[in-house]
Amino acid sequence: PYYVGLNQSLFLQASLNSSDTGLLLSVDTCVASPDPNNFETGTYELIRSGCIKDPTYSSYYSPYSSTARFGFKAFSFVNRYPAVYLQCQLLVCRQYDYSSRCYQGCVSRSKRNTDS
């Protein structure tokens, strides 16, 4: 476990271990939950489908395309529970493939028309 106080800055890094140097790692979704087995209900979203949900979330420069760096401040969620778990989904794409999901940024689902 990692112990943090409210509003403490947290910095994370994820790295892809591959001999293929042409890959890009990108953060797609990160969700916090008090239950390590449930990331669907009672959760706190930091980023979802590339859309930043928490105003303190930031991505940071990495000299390696296979490394994603990001951070955020500990939120009020952490004061309500004895432990908070973080689950992140990352994307692996071909570097410089600008049509890939890694380069699309925030992807919000379009709503369907409910007209008859």
Backbone as a ProteinNet text record, in pm:
[ID]
protein_1_A
[PRIMARY]
PYYVGLNQSLFLQASLNSSDTGLLLSVDTCVASPDPNNFETGTYELIRSGCIKDPTYSSYYSPYSSTARFGFKAFSFVNRYPAVYLQCQLLVCRQYDYSSRCYQGCVSRSKRNTDS
[TERTIARY]
82.3	0	86.2	27.3	92.3	2.3	51.6	-29.4	-19.8	-135.5	-138.6	-238.3	-215.3	-307.6	-390.2	-496.7	-585	-506.4	-528.5	-463.1	-315	-264.2	-124.8	-113.6	-9.6	12.3	65.5	6.3	50	98.7	210.4	265.3	282.8	234.1	242.4	308	362.8	426.3	398.2	363.5	344.9	437.4	499.1	592.3	558.8	576.9	554.3	689.5	700.3	824.1	813.5	875.8	870.4	997.2	1040.8	1157.7	1119.6	989.3	940.6	944.6	1034.7	1051.3	951.9	867.9	771.6	633.8	625.4	496	477.9	353.6	317	221.7	247	161	85.2	-45.5	-130.3	-232.9	-262.5	-362.1	-500.1	-589.4	-725.1	-824	-820.8	-917.4	-850	-878.9	-834.2	-950	-982.4	-1095.4	-1048.1	-1091.5	-1061.1	-1184.7	-1160.8	-1271.5	-1230	-1322.9	-1291.6	-1293.9	-1345.6	-1356.9	-1266.2	-1164.6	-1072.7	-1137.7	-1260.5	-1329.5	-1443.5	-1463.6	-1574.5	-1530.4	-1511.2	-1474.8	-1588.4	-1711	-1828.1	-1917.5	-1940.7	-2031.5	-1954.2	-1995.2	-1931.1	-1787.6	-1758.8	-1621.4	-1599.9	-1474.9	-1436.6	-1351.4	-1394.3	-1322.3	-1219.6	-1098.8	-994.6	-991.4	-999.4	-1001.2	-1080.2	-1165.5	-1247.5	-1246.3	-1205.2	-1197.7	-1120.3	-1012.8	-928.9	-983.1	-1101.2	-1163.3	-1131.1	-1065.6	-1027.8	-1152	-1171.2	-1286.5	-1249.2	-1125	-1077.7	-991.1	-1022	-948.4	-800.5	-761.3	-620.1	-539.3	-605.3	-536.2	-451.4	-328.8	-240.1	-157.2	-129.1	-31.6	99	209	341.1	427.1	521.1	612.8	697.9	717.9	811	902.4	1031.9	1122.7	1106.4	1027.7	1007.7	861.6	834.7	696.3	630.7	710.5	657.4	631.8	640.6	615.8	511.9	411.1	307.5	322.5	324.3	336.2	214.8	160.1	45.3	39.9	-42.7	-54.2	-186.9	-216.2	-338.2	-321.2	-412.2	-409.7	-508.6	-469.5	-558.9	-688.5	-799	-930.9	-1003.5	-1115.1	-1190.2	-1235	-1244.7	-1277.2	-1188.7	-1061.8	-968.6	-997.2	-1062.1	-1092	-1211.2	-1292.6	-1413.9	-1392.2	-1279.4	-1255.5	-1115.7	-1098	-965.4	-863.8	-912.5	-823.9	-897.6	-821.9	-876.7	-786.7	-848.8	-775.5	-789.1	-683.4	-681.6	-668.3	-755.9	-748.3	-738.9	-636.3	-616.2	-611.8	-670.9	-664.8	-577.3	-482.3	-386.1	-402	-364.3	-370.5	-229.1	-212.1	-85.1	-112.3	-43.4	-63.9	70.8	66	186.1	218.5	342.8	385.8	371.2	321.3	299.1	183.1	103.2	-18.2	-129.3	-143.7	-233.1	-381	-411.4	-550.3	-582.3	-483.2	-503.7	-573	-628.3	-700.4	-611.1	-482.7	-390.3	-386.6	-409.8	-400.2	-535.8	-643.2	-775.6	-812.7	-744.3	-777.1	-909.4	-987	-1114.8	-1217.3	-1273	-1375.3	-1501.8	-1598.2	-1725.7	-1825.4	-1904.9	-2005	-2112	-2152.4	-2261.3	-2393.6	-2485.3	-2618	-2708.2	-2791.2	-2883.8	-3007.2	-3063.7	-3187.5	-3301.7	-3388.1	-3498.3	-3628.6	-3621.5	-3743.7	-3795.5	-3925.6	-3984.6	-3933.8
-120.5	0	126.2	231.4	361.3	457.5	521.4	606.9	751.3	814.8	953.9	1034.5	1164	1255.1	1327.9	1389	1463.1	1572.2	1584.6	1681.7	1656.6	1543.3	1510	1472.2	1520.3	1487.1	1344.9	1270.8	1134.5	1131.2	1067.5	1055	907.4	867.9	727.8	716.2	598.7	569.7	425.1	402.9	266.7	249.2	133.5	107.1	-23.5	-24	-141.9	-208.9	-335.1	-408.9	-486.4	-432.5	-496.4	-461.6	-552.3	-524.1	-437.8	-422.1	-338.4	-192.3	-115.1	24.9	117.7	65	146.4	148.5	116.7	114.8	237.3	276.9	391.3	345.2	386.4	353.1	478.8	466.4	580.1	540.9	633.2	608.3	634.6	537.4	552.3	579	496.9	505.8	472.4	552	521.4	548.8	448.8	455.9	413.2	486.9	452.3	390.5	293.9	224.8	182.7	184.4	131.7	-21.4	-83.2	-229.1	-278.8	-359.2	-405.8	-498.2	-543.6	-634.5	-568.5	-437.7	-369.1	-229.9	-214	-84.7	-28.7	-72.5	-27	65.3	31.8	111.9	173.8	292.7	360.8	398.3	431.3	459.7	609.3	645.9	782.6	777	848	845.6	957.2	921.6	1020.5	1055.4	953.6	969.7	852.9	878.9	773.5	795	692.8	698.7	821.2	853.4	966.8	1101.1	1103.3	1228.2	1248.4	1357.2	1385.9	1419.5	1347.3	1366.1	1439.1	1427.5	1492.9	1612.2	1732.3	1851.3	1851.9	1764.8	1761.2	1660.5	1584	1483.5	1553.2	1507.7	1559.2	1445.3	1451.8	1359.2	1435.6	1364	1425	1367	1447.2	1407.4	1288.4	1197.6	1087.5	1083.2	1064	1055.4	924.7	833.2	703.7	686.8	649.4	630.3	511.5	420.1	301.4	324.8	449.8	484.9	595.6	575.9	677.3	729	861.3	923	1010.6	1002.1	1084.4	1104.9	1199.3	1227.3	1294.1	1300.4	1365	1389.5	1465.7	1490.1	1396.9	1349.8	1263.3	1339.8	1276.6	1338.6	1302.7	1369.6	1348.5	1203.7	1130.9	989	911.3	948.2	871.7	888.8	996.2	1016	934.7	886.5	812.9	663	612.1	467.3	437.6	322.2	287.5	258.2	217.1	190.5	223.5	271.1	301	233.5	166.6	93	165.6	160.6	227.9	123.3	131.8	42.4	129.1	106.4	184.6	92.7	141.9	72.3	155.5	88	154.3	104.9	189.5	153.9	134.5	36.5	15.4	31.7	125.8	155.1	163.7	163.5	189	337.2	366.9	505.8	569.1	690.1	768.3	718.2	624.9	584.7	675.8	790.5	894.2	858.4	748.8	702.7	607.8	572.2	478.2	546.6	467	516.9	602.5	575.3	651.3	799.3	830.8	969.9	1040.9	973	1033.1	1121.7	1108.5	1190.4	1149.8	1249.3	1224.3	1172.8	1056.5	997.4	982.3	1069.1	1056.7	991.5	904.8	835.2	933.8	925.2	1013.1	954.8	1042.2	996.9	975	872.5	841.1	928	953.9	1029.8	939.8	990.6	910.6	935.7	1012.3	1035.6	905.1	903.5	783.5	766.4
0	0	0	-51.9	-55.9	20.5	123.2	208.4	162	144.3	97.8	180.3	182.9	248.1	143.8	188.4	99.5	26.8	-102.2	-190.9	-214	-168.9	-197.1	-344.3	-409.8	-550.9	-563.5	-655.1	-685	-828.7	-852	-986.5	-1017.9	-1134.6	-1174.9	-1311.6	-1334.6	-1462.4	-1497.8	-1622.2	-1672.9	-1792.1	-1800.1	-1909.6	-1978.4	-2107.2	-2189.5	-2212.3	-2175.7	-2197.1	-2327.4	-2431.4	-2561.9	-2639	-2721.7	-2805.7	-2926.2	-2949.2	-3059.3	-3014.5	-3069.9	-3029.7	-3099.6	-3185.9	-3257.6	-3195.2	-3066.6	-2998.8	-2910.5	-2893.7	-2811.7	-2702.8	-2579	-2465.9	-2425.5	-2407.5	-2376.2	-2270.1	-2177.7	-2073.1	-2132	-2121.4	-2172.5	-2059.7	-1954.6	-1845.2	-1712.8	-1610	-1473.6	-1379.1	-1298.6	-1206.7	-1068.7	-966.6	-827.2	-764	-675.5	-609.2	-468.7	-373.9	-241	-238.5	-343.7	-353.4	-465.5	-434.4	-538.5	-641.1	-612.7	-703.7	-780.1	-759.4	-826	-870.4	-999.3	-1056.3	-1141.2	-1109.7	-1184.7	-1101.8	-974.4	-891	-774.7	-733.8	-621.4	-649.1	-772.8	-813	-836.6	-855.5	-887.1	-1013.1	-1117.1	-1245.1	-1251.4	-1288.8	-1314	-1462.3	-1545.6	-1690.7	-1748.4	-1846.9	-1908.4	-2059	-2133.5	-2280.2	-2327.5	-2255.8	-2292.1	-2247.8	-2185.2	-2139.4	-1991.5	-1959	-1821.5	-1740.4	-1629.8	-1542.2	-1413.6	-1371	-1249.6	-1290.1	-1239.8	-1282.6	-1243.5	-1149.8	-1110.1	-1191.7	-1278.7	-1360.2	-1466.5	-1482.1	-1587	-1642.6	-1771.7	-1829	-1844.2	-1833.9	-1834.4	-1945.4	-1987.9	-2093.8	-2050.1	-2142.7	-2124.2	-2246.2	-2226.4	-2342.2	-2420.3	-2365.5	-2430.3	-2468.3	-2590.9	-2634.9	-2565.5	-2514.8	-2447.6	-2298.7	-2254.8	-2115.5	-2108.9	-2025.1	-2003.1	-1860	-1846	-1714.2	-1689.7	-1568.2	-1534	-1383.9	-1341.5	-1200.3	-1169.1	-1040.8	-992.3	-843	-785.4	-641.5	-573.1	-455.9	-378.2	-352.2	-379.5	-376.4	-248.1	-220.2	-96.2	-80.5	-189.8	-191.4	-93.6	-83.1	0.8	149.7	189.5	332.2	379.4	286.8	324.4	339.4	292.8	293.9	347.1	411.3	463.8	352.7	234.9	121.8	-7.5	-104.4	-236.6	-339	-435.1	-537.3	-670.3	-748.9	-877.9	-988.3	-1087.3	-1203.1	-1328.4	-1407	-1529	-1650.3	-1758.3	-1886.1	-1978.3	-2038.3	-2125.3	-2268.1	-2360.2	-2502.1	-2554.6	-2640.2	-2708.6	-2857.3	-2918.6	-3060.7	-3131.3	-3260.7	-3340.3	-3330.9	-3300.3	-3295	-3433.3	-3438.2	-3561.3	-3645.9	-3594.3	-3664.7	-3613.1	-3677.8	-3628.1	-3639.5	-3706.7	-3712.3	-3596.1	-3518.2	-3407.4	-3290	-3201.7	-3085	-2994.1	-2988.3	-2903.5	-2939	-3063.4	-3109.3	-3113.4	-3077.1	-3088	-2969.7	-2857	-2740.1	-2679.5	-2635.9	-2569.5	-2669.7	-2640	-2726	-2643.6	-2670.1	-2599.6	-2693.1	-2635	-2716.9	-2758.2	-2884.4	-2930	-2885.5	-2852	-2806.4	-2925.9	-2914.8	-3022.4	-3014.6	-3128.2	-3135.8	-3089.2	-3002.2	-2949.5	-3024.9	-3133.4	-3213.1	-3270.6	-3297.4	-3354.9	-3495.5
[MASK]
++++++++++++++++++++++++++++++++++++++++++++++++++++++++++++++++++++++++++++++++++++++++++++++++++++++++++++++++++++

